[in-house]
Short mmCIF file of N, CA and C and ligand atoms in Angstrom, two decimals:
data_model
loop_
_atom_site.label_atom_id
_atom_site.label_comp_id
_atom_site.label_asym_id
_atom_site.label_seq_id
_atom_site.Cartn_x
_atom_site.Cartn_y
_atom_site.Cartn_z
N ASN A 18 216.17 161.25 99.10
CA ASN A 18 217.56 160.86 98.88
C ASN A 18 218.56 161.84 99.47
N VAL A 19 218.32 163.13 99.23
CA VAL A 19 219.20 164.12 99.83
C VAL A 19 219.10 164.07 101.35
N ASP A 20 217.92 163.62 101.82
CA ASP A 20 217.72 163.46 103.27
C ASP A 20 218.56 162.33 103.82
N VAL A 21 218.67 161.26 103.06
CA VAL A 21 219.50 160.13 103.49
C VAL A 21 220.96 160.59 103.58
N MET A 22 221.41 161.30 102.55
CA MET A 22 222.80 161.76 102.54
C MET A 22 223.06 162.73 103.69
N LYS A 23 222.06 163.53 104.01
CA LYS A 23 222.19 164.44 105.16
C LYS A 23 222.43 163.63 106.44
N ASP A 24 221.62 162.60 106.66
CA ASP A 24 221.77 161.79 107.88
C ASP A 24 223.11 161.06 107.92
N VAL A 25 223.53 160.50 106.77
CA VAL A 25 224.80 159.77 106.73
C VAL A 25 225.96 160.74 107.02
N THR A 26 225.88 161.95 106.44
CA THR A 26 226.93 162.94 106.66
C THR A 26 227.04 163.32 108.13
N LEU A 27 225.88 163.58 108.75
CA LEU A 27 225.91 163.99 110.16
C LEU A 27 226.38 162.83 111.05
N GLY A 28 225.99 161.61 110.69
CA GLY A 28 226.42 160.43 111.45
C GLY A 28 227.92 160.23 111.32
N PHE A 29 228.40 160.28 110.10
CA PHE A 29 229.83 160.13 109.81
C PHE A 29 230.62 161.24 110.50
N GLY A 30 230.06 162.46 110.47
CA GLY A 30 230.72 163.63 111.01
C GLY A 30 230.93 163.58 112.51
N GLU A 31 230.19 162.69 113.18
CA GLU A 31 230.36 162.59 114.63
C GLU A 31 231.74 162.11 115.03
N ALA A 32 232.44 161.48 114.08
CA ALA A 32 233.78 160.99 114.39
C ALA A 32 234.84 162.08 114.25
N LEU A 33 234.45 163.25 113.76
CA LEU A 33 235.46 164.29 113.51
C LEU A 33 236.23 164.67 114.77
N LYS A 34 235.50 164.87 115.86
CA LYS A 34 236.20 165.31 117.09
C LYS A 34 237.18 164.25 117.58
N LEU A 35 236.85 162.98 117.35
CA LEU A 35 237.76 161.91 117.76
C LEU A 35 239.02 161.90 116.89
N CYS A 36 238.90 162.42 115.69
CA CYS A 36 239.99 162.29 114.71
C CYS A 36 240.83 163.53 114.53
N ARG A 37 240.40 164.63 115.14
CA ARG A 37 241.14 165.88 114.96
C ARG A 37 242.61 165.76 115.31
N GLU A 38 242.87 165.19 116.47
CA GLU A 38 244.24 165.16 116.97
C GLU A 38 245.16 164.34 116.07
N GLU A 39 244.73 163.11 115.76
CA GLU A 39 245.62 162.24 114.98
C GLU A 39 245.77 162.73 113.55
N SER A 40 244.81 163.50 113.03
CA SER A 40 244.90 163.97 111.65
C SER A 40 245.52 165.37 111.55
N GLN A 41 245.78 166.00 112.70
CA GLN A 41 246.36 167.35 112.72
C GLN A 41 245.47 168.36 112.01
N LEU A 42 244.19 168.13 112.05
CA LEU A 42 243.24 169.03 111.39
C LEU A 42 242.77 170.06 112.41
N THR A 43 243.03 171.34 112.09
CA THR A 43 242.63 172.39 113.03
C THR A 43 241.16 172.72 112.83
N GLU A 44 240.58 173.27 113.89
CA GLU A 44 239.17 173.61 113.83
C GLU A 44 238.93 174.75 112.84
N GLU A 45 239.97 175.56 112.68
CA GLU A 45 239.88 176.66 111.73
C GLU A 45 239.71 176.13 110.30
N LYS A 46 240.35 174.99 110.03
CA LYS A 46 240.31 174.41 108.69
C LYS A 46 238.95 173.76 108.41
N MET A 47 238.43 173.04 109.37
CA MET A 47 237.10 172.43 109.21
C MET A 47 236.41 172.40 110.57
N GLU A 48 235.54 173.38 110.79
CA GLU A 48 234.92 173.44 112.12
C GLU A 48 233.92 172.31 112.31
N GLU A 49 233.18 172.00 111.26
CA GLU A 49 232.25 170.89 111.33
C GLU A 49 232.35 170.10 110.03
N PHE A 50 232.15 168.80 110.13
CA PHE A 50 232.37 167.98 108.95
C PHE A 50 231.41 168.30 107.80
N PHE A 51 230.19 168.70 108.12
CA PHE A 51 229.21 168.89 107.03
C PHE A 51 229.58 170.03 106.08
N HIS A 52 230.55 170.89 106.49
CA HIS A 52 231.01 171.94 105.57
C HIS A 52 231.66 171.36 104.32
N PHE A 53 231.96 170.06 104.37
CA PHE A 53 232.40 169.30 103.20
C PHE A 53 231.51 169.57 101.98
N TRP A 54 230.23 169.77 102.21
CA TRP A 54 229.27 169.92 101.10
C TRP A 54 229.15 171.37 100.61
N ARG A 55 229.82 172.30 101.29
CA ARG A 55 229.76 173.69 100.83
C ARG A 55 230.40 173.82 99.45
N ASP A 56 229.86 174.73 98.63
CA ASP A 56 230.40 174.90 97.28
C ASP A 56 231.84 175.39 97.30
N ASP A 57 232.22 176.14 98.35
CA ASP A 57 233.57 176.71 98.38
C ASP A 57 234.54 175.86 99.21
N PHE A 58 234.16 174.63 99.55
CA PHE A 58 235.07 173.78 100.32
C PHE A 58 236.30 173.42 99.47
N LYS A 59 237.48 173.61 100.07
CA LYS A 59 238.73 173.39 99.33
C LYS A 59 239.33 172.01 99.63
N PHE A 60 239.72 171.33 98.59
CA PHE A 60 240.34 170.02 98.76
C PHE A 60 241.85 170.15 98.59
N ASP A 61 242.45 171.00 99.40
CA ASP A 61 243.87 171.27 99.22
C ASP A 61 244.68 170.96 100.48
N ASP A 62 244.03 170.42 101.49
CA ASP A 62 244.72 170.19 102.76
C ASP A 62 244.77 168.68 103.05
N ARG A 63 245.97 168.15 103.03
CA ARG A 63 246.16 166.72 103.28
C ARG A 63 245.52 166.27 104.59
N ALA A 64 245.55 167.16 105.59
CA ALA A 64 244.99 166.81 106.91
C ALA A 64 243.50 166.46 106.81
N VAL A 65 242.79 167.05 105.85
CA VAL A 65 241.37 166.71 105.67
C VAL A 65 241.26 165.25 105.22
N GLY A 66 242.14 164.83 104.30
CA GLY A 66 242.17 163.44 103.87
C GLY A 66 242.50 162.50 105.02
N CYS A 67 243.46 162.92 105.84
CA CYS A 67 243.82 162.11 107.01
C CYS A 67 242.64 162.00 107.98
N ALA A 68 241.90 163.09 108.13
CA ALA A 68 240.74 163.07 109.02
C ALA A 68 239.67 162.11 108.49
N ILE A 69 239.42 162.15 107.18
CA ILE A 69 238.41 161.25 106.59
C ILE A 69 238.87 159.80 106.71
N LYS A 70 240.16 159.57 106.57
CA LYS A 70 240.72 158.22 106.74
C LYS A 70 240.46 157.74 108.17
N CYS A 71 240.77 158.60 109.14
CA CYS A 71 240.57 158.26 110.55
C CYS A 71 239.09 158.02 110.86
N MET A 72 238.22 158.88 110.33
CA MET A 72 236.79 158.74 110.58
C MET A 72 236.25 157.45 109.97
N SER A 73 236.73 157.13 108.76
CA SER A 73 236.31 155.89 108.10
C SER A 73 236.76 154.68 108.91
N SER A 74 237.99 154.72 109.40
CA SER A 74 238.50 153.61 110.21
C SER A 74 237.68 153.45 111.48
N HIS A 75 237.30 154.58 112.05
CA HIS A 75 236.50 154.56 113.27
C HIS A 75 235.22 153.73 113.09
N PHE A 76 234.60 153.85 111.90
CA PHE A 76 233.38 153.09 111.61
C PHE A 76 233.68 151.77 110.90
N ASP A 77 234.97 151.42 110.84
CA ASP A 77 235.39 150.16 110.23
C ASP A 77 235.05 150.08 108.74
N LEU A 78 235.24 151.18 108.04
CA LEU A 78 234.84 151.25 106.63
C LEU A 78 236.00 151.05 105.66
N LEU A 79 237.21 150.78 106.22
CA LEU A 79 238.38 150.61 105.36
C LEU A 79 238.97 149.21 105.47
N THR A 80 239.53 148.74 104.35
CA THR A 80 240.24 147.47 104.36
C THR A 80 241.68 147.72 104.83
N ASP A 81 242.47 146.66 104.90
CA ASP A 81 243.88 146.79 105.30
C ASP A 81 244.67 147.67 104.34
N SER A 82 244.24 147.71 103.07
CA SER A 82 244.96 148.56 102.10
C SER A 82 244.35 149.97 102.02
N HIS A 83 243.55 150.31 103.03
CA HIS A 83 242.95 151.65 103.12
C HIS A 83 242.05 152.00 101.95
N ARG A 84 241.38 150.96 101.42
CA ARG A 84 240.32 151.19 100.45
C ARG A 84 238.99 150.92 101.16
N MET A 85 237.89 151.36 100.52
CA MET A 85 236.58 151.14 101.11
C MET A 85 236.30 149.65 101.30
N HIS A 86 235.81 149.30 102.48
CA HIS A 86 235.30 147.95 102.73
C HIS A 86 233.84 147.95 102.28
N HIS A 87 233.60 147.33 101.11
CA HIS A 87 232.28 147.46 100.47
C HIS A 87 231.13 147.02 101.36
N ASN A 88 231.30 145.87 101.99
CA ASN A 88 230.21 145.33 102.81
C ASN A 88 229.94 146.19 104.03
N ASN A 89 231.00 146.61 104.69
CA ASN A 89 230.82 147.45 105.88
C ASN A 89 230.24 148.81 105.53
N MET A 90 230.65 149.37 104.39
CA MET A 90 230.10 150.66 103.96
C MET A 90 228.60 150.51 103.67
N ASP A 91 228.25 149.46 102.95
CA ASP A 91 226.84 149.19 102.65
C ASP A 91 226.02 149.12 103.94
N ASN A 92 226.54 148.38 104.92
CA ASN A 92 225.81 148.25 106.19
C ASN A 92 225.77 149.55 106.98
N PHE A 93 226.87 150.30 106.92
CA PHE A 93 226.91 151.59 107.61
C PHE A 93 225.81 152.52 107.07
N ILE A 94 225.72 152.61 105.75
CA ILE A 94 224.71 153.49 105.14
C ILE A 94 223.30 152.99 105.44
N LYS A 95 223.16 151.66 105.42
CA LYS A 95 221.84 151.08 105.72
C LYS A 95 221.42 151.29 107.17
N SER A 96 222.37 151.65 108.04
CA SER A 96 222.01 151.85 109.44
C SER A 96 221.29 153.18 109.65
N PHE A 97 221.19 154.01 108.59
CA PHE A 97 220.45 155.27 108.69
C PHE A 97 219.07 155.11 108.07
N PRO A 98 218.10 155.95 108.50
CA PRO A 98 216.74 155.82 107.97
C PRO A 98 216.72 155.86 106.43
N ASN A 99 216.09 154.87 105.82
CA ASN A 99 216.01 154.74 104.35
C ASN A 99 217.37 154.59 103.67
N GLY A 100 218.38 154.23 104.44
CA GLY A 100 219.72 154.08 103.88
C GLY A 100 219.78 153.10 102.72
N GLU A 101 218.90 152.10 102.75
CA GLU A 101 218.94 151.06 101.70
C GLU A 101 218.65 151.63 100.31
N VAL A 102 217.99 152.80 100.23
CA VAL A 102 217.72 153.37 98.90
C VAL A 102 218.98 153.96 98.26
N LEU A 103 220.00 154.22 99.08
CA LEU A 103 221.19 154.89 98.55
C LEU A 103 222.47 154.07 98.69
N SER A 104 222.45 153.01 99.50
CA SER A 104 223.70 152.36 99.87
C SER A 104 224.46 151.80 98.67
N GLN A 105 223.79 151.08 97.80
CA GLN A 105 224.50 150.48 96.66
C GLN A 105 225.04 151.54 95.71
N GLN A 106 224.24 152.58 95.49
CA GLN A 106 224.69 153.67 94.61
C GLN A 106 225.92 154.37 95.19
N MET A 107 225.90 154.61 96.50
CA MET A 107 227.06 155.26 97.12
C MET A 107 228.30 154.40 97.05
N VAL A 108 228.13 153.11 97.32
CA VAL A 108 229.29 152.20 97.25
C VAL A 108 229.86 152.20 95.83
N THR A 109 228.99 152.18 94.83
CA THR A 109 229.45 152.21 93.43
C THR A 109 230.18 153.51 93.12
N LEU A 110 229.61 154.63 93.52
CA LEU A 110 230.24 155.93 93.23
C LEU A 110 231.60 156.04 93.89
N ILE A 111 231.70 155.63 95.15
CA ILE A 111 232.98 155.70 95.86
C ILE A 111 234.00 154.78 95.19
N HIS A 112 233.54 153.59 94.80
CA HIS A 112 234.46 152.64 94.16
C HIS A 112 234.99 153.18 92.83
N GLU A 113 234.11 153.80 92.04
CA GLU A 113 234.55 154.38 90.77
C GLU A 113 235.59 155.48 91.02
N CYS A 114 235.38 156.26 92.06
CA CYS A 114 236.34 157.31 92.41
C CYS A 114 237.66 156.71 92.87
N GLU A 115 237.59 155.62 93.62
CA GLU A 115 238.82 154.95 94.06
C GLU A 115 239.64 154.48 92.86
N GLN A 116 238.95 153.95 91.86
CA GLN A 116 239.65 153.44 90.68
C GLN A 116 240.36 154.57 89.93
N GLN A 117 239.71 155.75 89.90
CA GLN A 117 240.32 156.89 89.21
C GLN A 117 241.59 157.39 89.90
N HIS A 118 241.68 157.16 91.20
CA HIS A 118 242.81 157.74 91.95
C HIS A 118 243.72 156.68 92.56
N ASP A 119 243.65 155.49 92.00
CA ASP A 119 244.37 154.36 92.61
C ASP A 119 245.88 154.53 92.60
N SER A 120 246.42 155.32 91.68
CA SER A 120 247.87 155.43 91.58
C SER A 120 248.47 156.33 92.67
N GLU A 121 247.63 157.10 93.36
CA GLU A 121 248.14 157.93 94.47
C GLU A 121 248.50 157.02 95.64
N GLU A 122 249.76 157.03 96.02
CA GLU A 122 250.20 156.09 97.05
C GLU A 122 250.01 156.59 98.48
N ASP A 123 249.95 157.90 98.64
CA ASP A 123 249.75 158.45 99.98
C ASP A 123 248.27 158.31 100.34
N HIS A 124 248.01 157.60 101.43
CA HIS A 124 246.61 157.30 101.77
C HIS A 124 245.78 158.55 102.02
N CYS A 125 246.36 159.51 102.75
CA CYS A 125 245.60 160.73 103.06
C CYS A 125 245.26 161.51 101.79
N TRP A 126 246.23 161.69 100.90
CA TRP A 126 245.98 162.41 99.65
C TRP A 126 244.99 161.65 98.78
N ARG A 127 245.17 160.32 98.69
CA ARG A 127 244.26 159.54 97.83
C ARG A 127 242.83 159.64 98.35
N ILE A 128 242.65 159.50 99.66
CA ILE A 128 241.30 159.54 100.22
C ILE A 128 240.69 160.94 100.04
N LEU A 129 241.53 161.97 100.11
CA LEU A 129 241.03 163.34 99.85
C LEU A 129 240.54 163.46 98.39
N ARG A 130 241.30 162.90 97.45
CA ARG A 130 240.89 162.93 96.04
C ARG A 130 239.61 162.13 95.82
N VAL A 131 239.53 160.98 96.48
CA VAL A 131 238.33 160.13 96.37
C VAL A 131 237.12 160.89 96.92
N ALA A 132 237.32 161.58 98.03
CA ALA A 132 236.22 162.34 98.63
C ALA A 132 235.76 163.47 97.72
N GLU A 133 236.73 164.15 97.10
CA GLU A 133 236.39 165.25 96.18
C GLU A 133 235.61 164.73 94.97
N CYS A 134 236.08 163.61 94.44
CA CYS A 134 235.42 162.96 93.31
C CYS A 134 234.01 162.49 93.70
N PHE A 135 233.89 161.91 94.90
CA PHE A 135 232.59 161.45 95.40
C PHE A 135 231.62 162.62 95.53
N LYS A 136 232.10 163.74 96.04
CA LYS A 136 231.23 164.92 96.17
C LYS A 136 230.71 165.36 94.80
N SER A 137 231.60 165.42 93.81
CA SER A 137 231.12 165.89 92.50
C SER A 137 230.19 164.86 91.85
N SER A 138 230.44 163.56 92.07
CA SER A 138 229.51 162.53 91.56
C SER A 138 228.13 162.69 92.20
N CYS A 139 228.12 162.93 93.50
CA CYS A 139 226.84 163.08 94.20
C CYS A 139 226.06 164.28 93.66
N LYS A 140 226.79 165.36 93.36
CA LYS A 140 226.12 166.54 92.79
C LYS A 140 225.56 166.21 91.42
N LYS A 141 226.35 165.51 90.62
CA LYS A 141 225.90 165.11 89.28
C LYS A 141 224.64 164.26 89.35
N HIS A 142 224.57 163.38 90.35
CA HIS A 142 223.44 162.47 90.46
C HIS A 142 222.30 163.02 91.32
N GLY A 143 222.47 164.26 91.77
CA GLY A 143 221.39 164.89 92.54
C GLY A 143 221.16 164.27 93.91
N ILE A 144 222.20 163.68 94.50
CA ILE A 144 222.01 163.09 95.83
C ILE A 144 222.84 163.81 96.90
N ALA A 145 223.45 164.94 96.54
CA ALA A 145 224.19 165.73 97.54
C ALA A 145 223.18 166.49 98.39
N PRO A 146 223.39 166.51 99.71
CA PRO A 146 222.47 167.25 100.58
C PRO A 146 222.70 168.76 100.43
N THR A 147 221.66 169.55 100.67
CA THR A 147 221.83 171.00 100.60
C THR A 147 222.40 171.50 101.92
N MET A 148 223.12 172.59 101.87
CA MET A 148 223.67 173.20 103.09
C MET A 148 222.55 173.60 104.04
N GLU A 149 221.45 174.10 103.48
CA GLU A 149 220.31 174.52 104.31
C GLU A 149 219.82 173.37 105.17
N LEU A 150 219.66 172.22 104.52
CA LEU A 150 219.17 171.03 105.20
C LEU A 150 220.13 170.59 106.30
N LEU A 151 221.42 170.59 105.97
CA LEU A 151 222.44 170.16 106.92
C LEU A 151 222.52 171.08 108.12
N MET A 152 222.52 172.39 107.84
CA MET A 152 222.61 173.37 108.94
C MET A 152 221.40 173.26 109.85
N ALA A 153 220.21 173.18 109.26
CA ALA A 153 218.99 173.13 110.04
C ALA A 153 219.02 171.94 110.99
N GLU A 154 219.39 170.78 110.45
CA GLU A 154 219.42 169.56 111.26
C GLU A 154 220.51 169.64 112.32
N PHE A 155 221.66 170.19 111.95
CA PHE A 155 222.78 170.30 112.87
C PHE A 155 222.41 171.16 114.07
N VAL A 156 221.74 172.28 113.80
CA VAL A 156 221.31 173.17 114.88
C VAL A 156 220.30 172.46 115.77
N MET A 157 219.37 171.75 115.14
CA MET A 157 218.36 171.01 115.92
C MET A 157 219.00 169.98 116.85
N GLU A 158 219.98 169.26 116.31
CA GLU A 158 220.64 168.22 117.10
C GLU A 158 221.41 168.77 118.28
N SER A 159 221.94 169.99 118.12
CA SER A 159 222.76 170.51 119.20
C SER A 159 221.93 171.25 120.25
N GLU A 160 220.64 171.40 120.00
CA GLU A 160 219.79 172.10 120.97
C GLU A 160 219.27 171.16 122.06
O1 BOM B 2 239.32 154.91 99.33
C1 BOM B 2 238.91 155.34 100.56
C2 BOM B 2 237.46 155.39 100.67
C3 BOM B 2 237.00 156.31 101.69
C4 BOM B 2 235.62 156.67 101.40
C5 BOM B 2 235.20 157.90 102.04
C6 BOM B 2 234.48 158.75 101.09
C7 BOM B 2 233.61 159.68 101.83
C8 BOM B 2 233.99 161.08 101.59
C9 BOM B 2 233.58 161.95 102.68
C10 BOM B 2 232.16 162.33 102.58
C11 BOM B 2 231.27 161.90 103.41
C12 BOM B 2 229.88 162.10 103.30
C13 BOM B 2 229.05 161.21 103.77
C14 BOM B 2 229.49 159.94 104.43
C15 BOM B 2 229.82 158.85 103.48
C16 BOM B 2 230.45 157.71 104.18
#
């Protein structure tokens, strides 16, 4: 399961370079997307939320109201090896987080809060990938 989340994170993270400019996210703030899973990652920069919004749109994962498109998210996760074991659970966790933060009207801030909530839910459920696993795979992919 943590392996599935590792693959989904690295796949999703490929859109970061495409989204840097429009989200005003500097490389200093987030050099690579997988640092999202670091214990000391800070959810205090709106630009990170804007970047996640842009990355989600890139994979067609958002509806017109900038909420998760459930069907597309399910299919996106299923496009990774063994994704079907985690897709419904992830969609549920993200949706629960969206409901908790629905009153935030700014899309970038709301998506940042949803992402923070999703990260803590994943940790609670033991499906967050380890940094070791992410780094190892990231280095392998870039070689
Ligand atoms: O309400 C907007 C919903 C946007 C959902 C995005 C949540 C994902 C947070 C970022 C973490 C990504 C890790 C793996 C990829 C999941 C798609």
